[in-house]
XYZ file of C-alpha atoms in Angstrom:
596
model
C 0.000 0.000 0.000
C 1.101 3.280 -0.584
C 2.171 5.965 2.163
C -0.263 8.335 1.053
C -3.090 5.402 1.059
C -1.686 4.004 4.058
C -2.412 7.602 6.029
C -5.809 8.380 4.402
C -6.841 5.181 5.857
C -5.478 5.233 9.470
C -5.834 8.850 10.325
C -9.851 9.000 10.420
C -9.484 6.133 13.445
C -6.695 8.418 15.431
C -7.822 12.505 14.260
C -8.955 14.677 17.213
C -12.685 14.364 18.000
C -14.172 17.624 15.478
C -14.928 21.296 16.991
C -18.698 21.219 15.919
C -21.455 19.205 17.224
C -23.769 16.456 15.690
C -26.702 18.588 15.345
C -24.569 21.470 13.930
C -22.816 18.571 11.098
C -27.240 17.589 10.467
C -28.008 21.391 9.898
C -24.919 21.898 7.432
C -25.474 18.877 5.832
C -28.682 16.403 5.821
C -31.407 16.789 3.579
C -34.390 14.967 3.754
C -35.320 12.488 1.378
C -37.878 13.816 -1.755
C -40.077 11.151 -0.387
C -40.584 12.232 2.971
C -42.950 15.548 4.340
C -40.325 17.564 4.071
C -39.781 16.848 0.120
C -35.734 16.694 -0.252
C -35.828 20.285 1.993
C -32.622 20.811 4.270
C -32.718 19.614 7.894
C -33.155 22.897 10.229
C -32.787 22.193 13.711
C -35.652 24.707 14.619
C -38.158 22.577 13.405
C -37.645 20.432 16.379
C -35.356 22.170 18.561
C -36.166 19.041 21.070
C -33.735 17.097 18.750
C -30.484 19.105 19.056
C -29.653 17.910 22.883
C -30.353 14.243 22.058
C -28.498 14.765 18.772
C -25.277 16.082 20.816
C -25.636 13.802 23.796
C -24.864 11.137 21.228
C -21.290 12.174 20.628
C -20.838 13.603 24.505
C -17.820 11.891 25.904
C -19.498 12.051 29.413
C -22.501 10.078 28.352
C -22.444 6.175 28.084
C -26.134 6.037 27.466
C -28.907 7.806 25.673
C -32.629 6.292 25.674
C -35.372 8.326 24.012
C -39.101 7.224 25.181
C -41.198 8.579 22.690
C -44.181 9.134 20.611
C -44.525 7.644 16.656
C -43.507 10.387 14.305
C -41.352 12.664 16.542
C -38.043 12.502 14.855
C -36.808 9.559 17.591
C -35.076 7.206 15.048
C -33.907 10.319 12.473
C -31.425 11.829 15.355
C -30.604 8.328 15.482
C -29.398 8.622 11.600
C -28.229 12.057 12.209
C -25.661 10.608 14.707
C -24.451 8.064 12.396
C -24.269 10.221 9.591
C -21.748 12.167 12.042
C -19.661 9.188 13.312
C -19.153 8.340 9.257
C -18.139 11.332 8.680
C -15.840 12.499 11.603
C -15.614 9.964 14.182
C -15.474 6.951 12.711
C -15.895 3.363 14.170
C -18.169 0.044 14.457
C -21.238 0.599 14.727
C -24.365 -2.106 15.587
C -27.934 -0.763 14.421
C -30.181 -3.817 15.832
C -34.060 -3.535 15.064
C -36.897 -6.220 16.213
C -36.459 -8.401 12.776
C -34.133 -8.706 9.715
C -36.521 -7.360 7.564
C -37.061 -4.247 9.244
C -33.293 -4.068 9.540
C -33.413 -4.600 5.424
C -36.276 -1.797 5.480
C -34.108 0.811 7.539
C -31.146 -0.050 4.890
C -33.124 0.331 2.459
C -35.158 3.476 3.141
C -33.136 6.365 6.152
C -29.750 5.060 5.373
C -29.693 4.988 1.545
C -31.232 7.973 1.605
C -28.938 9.537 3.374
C -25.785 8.433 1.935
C -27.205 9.282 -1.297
C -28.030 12.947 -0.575
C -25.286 13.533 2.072
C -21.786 14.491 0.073
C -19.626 14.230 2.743
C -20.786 10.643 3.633
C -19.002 9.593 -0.198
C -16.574 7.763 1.931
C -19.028 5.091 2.607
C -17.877 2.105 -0.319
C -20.339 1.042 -2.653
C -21.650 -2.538 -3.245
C -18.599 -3.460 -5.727
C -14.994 -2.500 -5.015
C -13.252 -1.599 -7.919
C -11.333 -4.238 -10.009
C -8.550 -5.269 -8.247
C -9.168 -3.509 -5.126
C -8.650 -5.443 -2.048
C -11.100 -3.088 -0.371
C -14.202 -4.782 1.576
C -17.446 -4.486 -0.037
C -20.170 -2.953 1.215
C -23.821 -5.190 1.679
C -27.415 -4.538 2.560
C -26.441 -4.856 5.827
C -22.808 -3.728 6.314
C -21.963 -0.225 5.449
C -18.136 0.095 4.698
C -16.175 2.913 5.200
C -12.127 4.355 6.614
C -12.103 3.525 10.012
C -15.085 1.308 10.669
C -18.071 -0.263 9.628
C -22.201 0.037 10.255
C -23.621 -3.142 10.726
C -27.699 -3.710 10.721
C -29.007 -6.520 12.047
C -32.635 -8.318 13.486
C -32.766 -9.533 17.515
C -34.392 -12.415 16.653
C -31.151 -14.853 17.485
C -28.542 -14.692 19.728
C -25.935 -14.595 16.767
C -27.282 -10.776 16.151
C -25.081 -10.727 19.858
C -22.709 -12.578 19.715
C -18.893 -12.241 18.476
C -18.846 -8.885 17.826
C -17.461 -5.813 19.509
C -18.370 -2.368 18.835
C -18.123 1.264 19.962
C -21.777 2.236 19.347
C -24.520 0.136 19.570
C -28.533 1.504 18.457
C -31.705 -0.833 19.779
C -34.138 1.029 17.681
C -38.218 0.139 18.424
C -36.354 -1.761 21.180
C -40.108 -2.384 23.177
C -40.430 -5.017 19.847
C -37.236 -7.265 20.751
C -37.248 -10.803 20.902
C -36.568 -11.666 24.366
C -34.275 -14.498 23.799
C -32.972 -17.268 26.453
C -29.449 -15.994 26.648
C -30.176 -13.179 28.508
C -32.042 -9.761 28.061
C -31.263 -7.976 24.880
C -30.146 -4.979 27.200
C -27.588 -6.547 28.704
C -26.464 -8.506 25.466
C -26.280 -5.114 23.560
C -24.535 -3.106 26.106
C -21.631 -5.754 26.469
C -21.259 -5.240 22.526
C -19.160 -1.780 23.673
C -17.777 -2.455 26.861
C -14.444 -3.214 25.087
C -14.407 0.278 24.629
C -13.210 3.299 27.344
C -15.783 5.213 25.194
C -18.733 3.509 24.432
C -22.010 4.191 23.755
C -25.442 2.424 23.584
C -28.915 4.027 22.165
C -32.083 2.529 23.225
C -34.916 4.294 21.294
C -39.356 3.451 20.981
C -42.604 3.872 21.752
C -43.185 2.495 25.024
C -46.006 -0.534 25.447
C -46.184 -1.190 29.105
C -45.276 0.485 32.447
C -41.748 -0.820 33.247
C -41.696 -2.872 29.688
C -38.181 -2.926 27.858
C -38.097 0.871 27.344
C -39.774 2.197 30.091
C -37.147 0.347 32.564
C -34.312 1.666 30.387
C -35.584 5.458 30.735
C -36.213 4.230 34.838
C -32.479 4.362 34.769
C -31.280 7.641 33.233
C -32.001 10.876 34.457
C -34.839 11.438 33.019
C -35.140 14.823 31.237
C -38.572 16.100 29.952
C -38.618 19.566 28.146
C -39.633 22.316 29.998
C -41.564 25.442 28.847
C -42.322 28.639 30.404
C -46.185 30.167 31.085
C -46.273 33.213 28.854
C -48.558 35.116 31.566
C -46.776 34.001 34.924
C -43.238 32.610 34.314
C -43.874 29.340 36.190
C -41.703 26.636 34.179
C -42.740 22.619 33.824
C -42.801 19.786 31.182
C -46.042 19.124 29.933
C -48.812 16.025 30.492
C -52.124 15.365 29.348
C -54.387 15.836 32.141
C -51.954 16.488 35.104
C -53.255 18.926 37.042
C -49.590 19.993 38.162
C -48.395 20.173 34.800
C -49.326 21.835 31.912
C -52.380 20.199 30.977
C -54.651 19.990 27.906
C -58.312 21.336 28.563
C -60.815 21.816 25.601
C -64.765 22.627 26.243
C -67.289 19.594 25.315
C -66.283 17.587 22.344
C -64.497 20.417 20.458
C -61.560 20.176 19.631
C -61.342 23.510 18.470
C -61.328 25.026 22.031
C -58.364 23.106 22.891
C -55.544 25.027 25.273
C -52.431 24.333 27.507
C -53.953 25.583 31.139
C -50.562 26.540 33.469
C -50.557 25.061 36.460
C -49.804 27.999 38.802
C -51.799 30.700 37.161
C -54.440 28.943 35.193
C -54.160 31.385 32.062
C -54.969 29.274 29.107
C -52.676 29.174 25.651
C -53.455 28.240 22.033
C -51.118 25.749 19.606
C -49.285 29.313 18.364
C -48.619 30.049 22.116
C -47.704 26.287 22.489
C -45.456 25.975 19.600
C -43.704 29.168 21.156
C -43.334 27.863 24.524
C -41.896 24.800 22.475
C -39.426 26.771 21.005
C -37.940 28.440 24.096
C -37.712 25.299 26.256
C -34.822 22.993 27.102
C -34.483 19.998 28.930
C -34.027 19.246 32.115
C -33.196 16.380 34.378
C -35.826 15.291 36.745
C -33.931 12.095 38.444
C -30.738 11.065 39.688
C -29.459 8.549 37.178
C -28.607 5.049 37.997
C -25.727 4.341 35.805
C -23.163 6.782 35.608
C -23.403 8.649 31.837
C -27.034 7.390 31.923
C -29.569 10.228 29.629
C -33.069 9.840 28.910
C -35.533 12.229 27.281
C -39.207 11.708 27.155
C -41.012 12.800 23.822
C -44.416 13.113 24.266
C -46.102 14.013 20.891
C -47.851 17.156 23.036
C -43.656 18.849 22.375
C -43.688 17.846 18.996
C -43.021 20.663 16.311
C -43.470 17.740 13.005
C -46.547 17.080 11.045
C -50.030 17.758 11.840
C -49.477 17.954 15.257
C -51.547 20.716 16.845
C -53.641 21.095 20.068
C -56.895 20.494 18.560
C -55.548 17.457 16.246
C -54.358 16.274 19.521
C -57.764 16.275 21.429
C -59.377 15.268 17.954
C -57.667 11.754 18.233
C -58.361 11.646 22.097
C -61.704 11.953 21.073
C -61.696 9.230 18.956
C -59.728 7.167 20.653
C -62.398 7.261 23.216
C -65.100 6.609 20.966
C -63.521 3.622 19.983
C -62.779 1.550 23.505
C -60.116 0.131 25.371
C -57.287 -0.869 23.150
C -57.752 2.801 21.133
C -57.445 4.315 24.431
C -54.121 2.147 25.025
C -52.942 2.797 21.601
C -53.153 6.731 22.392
C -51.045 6.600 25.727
C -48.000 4.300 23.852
C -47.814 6.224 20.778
C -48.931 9.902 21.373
C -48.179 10.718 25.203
C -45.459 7.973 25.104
C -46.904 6.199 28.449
C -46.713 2.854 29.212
C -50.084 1.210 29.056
C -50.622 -0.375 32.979
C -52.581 -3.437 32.876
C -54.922 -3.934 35.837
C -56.978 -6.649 34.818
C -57.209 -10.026 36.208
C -59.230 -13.018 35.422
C -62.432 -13.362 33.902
C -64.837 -15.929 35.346
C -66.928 -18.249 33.436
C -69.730 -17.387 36.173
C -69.464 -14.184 35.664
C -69.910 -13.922 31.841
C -73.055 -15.381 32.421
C -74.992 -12.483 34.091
C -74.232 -10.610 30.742
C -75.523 -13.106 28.347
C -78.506 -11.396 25.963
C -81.593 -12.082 24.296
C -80.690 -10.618 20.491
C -84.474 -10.769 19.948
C -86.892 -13.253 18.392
C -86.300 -14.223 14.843
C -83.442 -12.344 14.889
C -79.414 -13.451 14.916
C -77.966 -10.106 14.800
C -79.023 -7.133 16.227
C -78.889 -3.378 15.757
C -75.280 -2.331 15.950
C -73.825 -4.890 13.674
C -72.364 -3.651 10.759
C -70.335 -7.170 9.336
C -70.068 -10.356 10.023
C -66.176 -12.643 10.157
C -65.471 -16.016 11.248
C -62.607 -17.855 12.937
C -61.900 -21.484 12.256
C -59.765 -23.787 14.273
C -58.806 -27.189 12.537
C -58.801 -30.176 14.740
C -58.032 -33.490 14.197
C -61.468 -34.647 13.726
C -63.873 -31.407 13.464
C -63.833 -27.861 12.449
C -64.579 -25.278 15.468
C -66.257 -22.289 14.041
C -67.306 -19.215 15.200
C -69.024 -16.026 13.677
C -68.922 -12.320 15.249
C -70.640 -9.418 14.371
C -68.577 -6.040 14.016
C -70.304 -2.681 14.774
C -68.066 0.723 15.185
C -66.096 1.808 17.984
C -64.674 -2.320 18.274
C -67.699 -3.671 19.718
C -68.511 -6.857 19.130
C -71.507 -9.534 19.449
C -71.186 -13.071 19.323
C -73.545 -14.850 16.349
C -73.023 -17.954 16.089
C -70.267 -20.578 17.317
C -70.450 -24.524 16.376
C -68.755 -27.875 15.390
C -68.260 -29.445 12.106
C -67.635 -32.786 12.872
C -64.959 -35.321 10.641
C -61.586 -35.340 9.142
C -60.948 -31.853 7.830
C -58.881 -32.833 4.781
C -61.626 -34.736 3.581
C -64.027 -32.862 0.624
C -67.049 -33.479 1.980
C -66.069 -31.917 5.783
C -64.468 -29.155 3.917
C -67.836 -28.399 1.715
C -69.615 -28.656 4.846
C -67.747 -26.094 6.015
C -68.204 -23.671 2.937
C -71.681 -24.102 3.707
C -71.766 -22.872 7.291
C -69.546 -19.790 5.879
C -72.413 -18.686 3.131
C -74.865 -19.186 5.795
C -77.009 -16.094 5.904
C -77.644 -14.554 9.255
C -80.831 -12.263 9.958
C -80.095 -8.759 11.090
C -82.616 -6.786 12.562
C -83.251 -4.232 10.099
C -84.195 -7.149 7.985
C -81.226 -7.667 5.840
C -79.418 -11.140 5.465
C -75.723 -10.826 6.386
C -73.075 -12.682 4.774
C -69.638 -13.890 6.542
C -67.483 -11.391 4.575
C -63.910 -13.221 5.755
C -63.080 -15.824 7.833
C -59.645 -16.886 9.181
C -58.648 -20.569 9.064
C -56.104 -22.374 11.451
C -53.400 -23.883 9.711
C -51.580 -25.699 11.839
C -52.614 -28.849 11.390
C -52.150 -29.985 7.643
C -51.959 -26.688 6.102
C -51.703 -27.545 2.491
C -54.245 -30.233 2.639
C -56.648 -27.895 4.860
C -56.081 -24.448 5.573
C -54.137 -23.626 2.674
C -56.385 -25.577 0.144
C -59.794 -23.793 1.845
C -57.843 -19.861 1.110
C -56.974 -21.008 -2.326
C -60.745 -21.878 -3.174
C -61.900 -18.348 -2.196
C -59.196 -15.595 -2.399
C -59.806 -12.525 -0.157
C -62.901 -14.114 1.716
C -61.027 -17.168 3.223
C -57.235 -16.650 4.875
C -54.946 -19.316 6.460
C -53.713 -17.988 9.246
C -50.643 -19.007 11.799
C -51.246 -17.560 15.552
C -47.669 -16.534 16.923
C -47.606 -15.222 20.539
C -45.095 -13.689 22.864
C -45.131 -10.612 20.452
C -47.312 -8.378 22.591
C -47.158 -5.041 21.862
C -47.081 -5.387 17.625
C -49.372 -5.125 15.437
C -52.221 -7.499 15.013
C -51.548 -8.650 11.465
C -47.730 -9.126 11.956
C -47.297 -10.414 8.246
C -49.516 -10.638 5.342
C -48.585 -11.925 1.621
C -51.409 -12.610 -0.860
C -48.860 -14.938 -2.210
C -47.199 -16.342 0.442
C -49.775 -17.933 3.065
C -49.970 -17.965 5.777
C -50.633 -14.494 7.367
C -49.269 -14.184 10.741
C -51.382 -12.996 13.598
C -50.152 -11.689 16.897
C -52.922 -13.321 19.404
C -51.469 -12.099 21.899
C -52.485 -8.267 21.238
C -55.959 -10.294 19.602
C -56.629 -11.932 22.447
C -55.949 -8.624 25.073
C -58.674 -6.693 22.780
C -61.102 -9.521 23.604
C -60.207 -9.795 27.302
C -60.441 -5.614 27.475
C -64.301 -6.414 25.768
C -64.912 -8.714 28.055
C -63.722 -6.490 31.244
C -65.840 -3.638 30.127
C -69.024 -3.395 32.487
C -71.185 -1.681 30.162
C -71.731 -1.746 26.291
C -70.028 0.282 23.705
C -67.058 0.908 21.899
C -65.111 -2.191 22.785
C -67.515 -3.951 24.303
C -67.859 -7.766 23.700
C -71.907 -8.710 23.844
C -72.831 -12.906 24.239
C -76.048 -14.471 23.134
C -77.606 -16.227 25.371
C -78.643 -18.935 22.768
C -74.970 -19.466 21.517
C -73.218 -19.065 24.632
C -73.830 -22.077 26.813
C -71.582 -23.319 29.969
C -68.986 -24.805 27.576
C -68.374 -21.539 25.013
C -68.080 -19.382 28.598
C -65.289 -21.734 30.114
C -63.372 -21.898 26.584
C -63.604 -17.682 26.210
C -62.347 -17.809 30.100
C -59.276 -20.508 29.308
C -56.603 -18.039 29.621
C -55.667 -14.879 31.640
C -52.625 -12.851 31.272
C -49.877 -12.134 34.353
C -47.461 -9.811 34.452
C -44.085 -11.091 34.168
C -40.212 -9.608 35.530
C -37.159 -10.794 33.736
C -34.337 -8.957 34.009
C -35.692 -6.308 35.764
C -37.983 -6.078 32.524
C -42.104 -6.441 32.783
C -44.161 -8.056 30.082
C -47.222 -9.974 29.523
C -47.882 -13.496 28.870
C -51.029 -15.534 28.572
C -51.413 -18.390 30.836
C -53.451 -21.364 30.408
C -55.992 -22.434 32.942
C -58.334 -24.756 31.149
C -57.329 -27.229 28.625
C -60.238 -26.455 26.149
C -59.604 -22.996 24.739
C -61.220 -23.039 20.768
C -63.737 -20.345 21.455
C -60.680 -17.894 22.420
C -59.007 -19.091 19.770
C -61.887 -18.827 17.199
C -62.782 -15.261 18.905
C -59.517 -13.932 17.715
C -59.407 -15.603 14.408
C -62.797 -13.502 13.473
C -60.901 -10.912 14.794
C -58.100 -10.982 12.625
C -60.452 -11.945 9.975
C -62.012 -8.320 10.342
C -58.542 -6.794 10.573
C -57.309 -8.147 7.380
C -60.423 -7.355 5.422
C -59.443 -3.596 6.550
C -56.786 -4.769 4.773
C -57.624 -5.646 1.947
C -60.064 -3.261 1.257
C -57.676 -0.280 1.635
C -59.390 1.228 4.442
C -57.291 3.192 6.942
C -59.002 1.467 10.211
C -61.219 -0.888 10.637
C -63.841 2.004 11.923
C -63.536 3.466 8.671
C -64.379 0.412 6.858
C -67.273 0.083 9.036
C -68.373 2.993 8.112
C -69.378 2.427 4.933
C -70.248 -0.764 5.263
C -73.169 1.056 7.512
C -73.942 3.050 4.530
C -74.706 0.087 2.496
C -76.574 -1.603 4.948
C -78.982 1.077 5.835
C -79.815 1.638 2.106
C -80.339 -2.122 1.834
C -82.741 -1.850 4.506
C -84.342 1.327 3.422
């Protein structure tokens, strides 16, 4: 090698750490890509002057640890990029990016950090996919970005390999509450030994949180937790802001307007508008409001009521508390994780068979589905010798009414068991207004014989019928975790499916949510099966989550609950709907001109 080569390539490992900070390197030098909101604009740090302090703490030699607890669309994951764009380019050295899954690790590759080495000049450095002929210079991959002095590696938490034999300065758990918790130890701990080799090392832990003291939350626990403070324009009295705290600044709003919306200050009770808010925003800082645990430990909470980005106003704000309302329990839990970036506390316990059954209701004579539902979906569980089926009707706001549930007795591979089945699914049900109701979708089991069964039943009727593969321990995700038209089956997270029916069947009154039970479906047996599991908070590692735990061996009407469930989910899907309400809502058009 020659001299000249031989120093361009060392001295980026040994130069003095640079005179300018990370955010200050973003403002001179990102752009956002075309795609995004900000259409290819340059980054300016006053459009979330929240950012700059969690951008810097990044590169602070003091700091061994930044965690950012935050709401969805607040910039968390982009100061992330920032930072790394800054490390390329000045401070180079191994870096470790680990998401929940390879394929969001390929998606992040594929979408921030392409992006940004396309559009940022000084991050050139970074070698391309082929070295040049005869080169001896390593390659760069989908998920290993080359460049002098180190290396950015991406990777999924799914195995313990993703942990294991490799040493790095900086290591990222990005949407860490989605981690696989994996039997070598908590991903935590595995990640933060990544960089201990190092007198300087750094981990990021950065998501929405999902439950109180879940994977986040405890890391936050830990750090000394800074929230931004703002000033009261009237009085001068400074504190962070909440959502209904009446020491902090709180949101108030008259009726169901959103329009009316306001920040009230604690101390003098004057009331501000979004301009007053976004001012306030603009002139606070953070501050630290714990002693840290760790040494170097730094943690910022990003509520989405601080955020600059987007639509984000006061009245949007109360506009999706509203709805979120409207629309029951798990909207309500939805809107503490993702917009006031709370952990969600569970407080429920178990649900007794006994008690279900002062609840049960008369639908009415003649009649199988009553006012309030909208659509119709069926769950299927295959057994060995039978088909377990189940129909629920959908009205707005999640609440649900149990139609019909049964047995289709025989071999389920066997034609004439399967065209029984088909049968029972274009059964037409009798809705009050008159109408016949169809089963618009229906999600099928497969795990027993999925080609011959499942599989075989999905290909016969595209888009109505889906096999369907229950995977649990992922609470917190998404329902529908994957869905292929081409590639059965979809993948359904019952654990979340199975919460939304416990929530329903918590509730002590109807609506939104709600989970209603006829009395002539629901005998002894169908209230045991919905009451075969209950959920428990478990510690590991200092780390809550929940499981679901077993307590009666016969569980097919839970099951067969959540199938329909999904079912309705992934005709949402299908039909291009943003939300499942939404769809509902035309469906009720349709349905009230039928019966008009």
């Amino acid at each position: 090698m020659r001299v000249d080569a031989l120093i361009a390539a060392v001295m980026p490992s040994v130069a003095p750490p640079p005179s300018f900070t990370v955010s200050e390197w973003t403002a001179a030098n990102r752009r956002l890509p075309a795609s995004s909101a900000s259409r290819g604009a340059r980054w300016s740090n006053e459009t979330a002057p929240y950012l700059i302090d969690i951008m810097n703490a990044t590169a602070d030699p003091t700091v061994r640890k930044v965690v950012i607890e935050g709401a969805s669309q607040t910039g968390k994951s982009e100061s992330a990029l920032n930072a790394v764009g800054f490390f390329i380019a000045h401070d180079p050295s191994s870096i470790l990016w680990m998401l929940p899954g390879f394929e969001d690790a390929k998606r992040r590759s594929r979408g921030g950090i392409s992006d940004m080495l396309r559009t940022t000049p000084s991050l050139k450095v970074v070698r391309g996919r082929r070295a040049p002929r005869g080169s001896h210079e390593a390659e760069s991959t989908l998920l290993e970005k080359v460049f002098p002095g180190g290396s950015l590696i991406l990777a999924g938490s799914g195995t313990p390999n993703s942990y294991a034999g490799m040493s790095v300065r900086r290591a990222i758990a990005d949407e860490f509450d989605r981690f696989a918790i994996l039997a070598e130890g908590d991903p935590a701990t595995l990640l933060t030994n990544r960089t201990s080799s190092f007198y300087d090392g750094l981990v990021m832990f950065i998501s929405t949180p999902v439950l109180v003291d879940g994977p986040i939350d405890a890391q936050f626990k830990t750090t000394d937790q800074r929230r931004w403070f703002v000033s009261c324009p009237n009085c001068g009295h400074q504190t962070w802001l909440a959502w209904s705290d009446p020491e902090r600044f709180r949101v108030v709003y008259e009726g169901k307007d959103p329009d009316t919306a306001r920040l009230e200050c604690p101390q003098c009770h004057a009331q501000h508008d979004e301009v007053a808010r976004r001012r306030m925003i603009a002139a606070g800082a953070w501050r630290p409001t714990a002693t840290p645990v760790e040494p170097g430990a730094r943690g910022f909470h990003l509520p989405a009521l601080i955020s600059l980005l987007g639509d984000v106003t006061l009245p949007r704000l109360v506009q999706k508390w509203l709805a979120a309302r409207a629309n029951g329990p798990s909207a309500l839990r939805a809107f503490l994780n993702t917009i006031l970036a709370e952990g969600w506390e569970d407080r429920g316990g178990r649900v007794e068979p006994h008690a279900l059954a002062t609840r049960l209701e008369d639908y009415g004579l003649d009649v199988d589905a009553p006012r309030g539902v909208i659509c119709l979906t069926a769950g299927v569980d295959v057994q060995l010798d039978r088909f377990e089926v189940q129909v629920i009707g959908w009205g707005r706001g999640g609440e649900s009414w149990v139609i019909d549930a049964h047995v289709i007795p025989g071999d389920p591979s066997q034609p004439h068991v399967q065209a029984a089945l088909f049968a029972a699914l274009d059964e037409k049900y009798r809705h009050t207004s008159g109408v016949a109701l169809l089963i618009l979708a229906t999600c099928v089991d497969s795990g027993y014989l999925p080609e011959k069964v499942a599989y075989a039943l999905a290909a016969r009727r595209p888009r109505r019928v889906f096999a369907i593969k229950g995977i649990g321990g992922r609470f917190g995700e998404p329902s529908i975790l994957k869905y292929d038209t081409t590639k059965p089956p979809a993948l359904l997270n019952v654990d979340g499916l199975k919460l939304e029916i416990a929530l329903g069947l918590e509730m002590a009154a109807p609506g939104p949510g709600y989970m209603h039970l006829s009395r002539r479906v629901c005998d002894e047996d169908y209230l045991s099966q919905i009451c075969s599991e209950h959920r428990e908070k478990r510690w590991r590692s200092g780390v809550a989550t929940l499981v679901w735990v077993q307590d009666r061996a016969d569980n097919h009407a839970l099951d067969t609950a959540g199938y329909a469930r999904g079912a309705l989910k992934l005709l949402a899907r299908i039909s291009g709907a943003r939300s499942e309400d939404s769809m509902l809502s035309r469906m009720a058009t349709h349905l009230t001109e039928a019966a008009s």
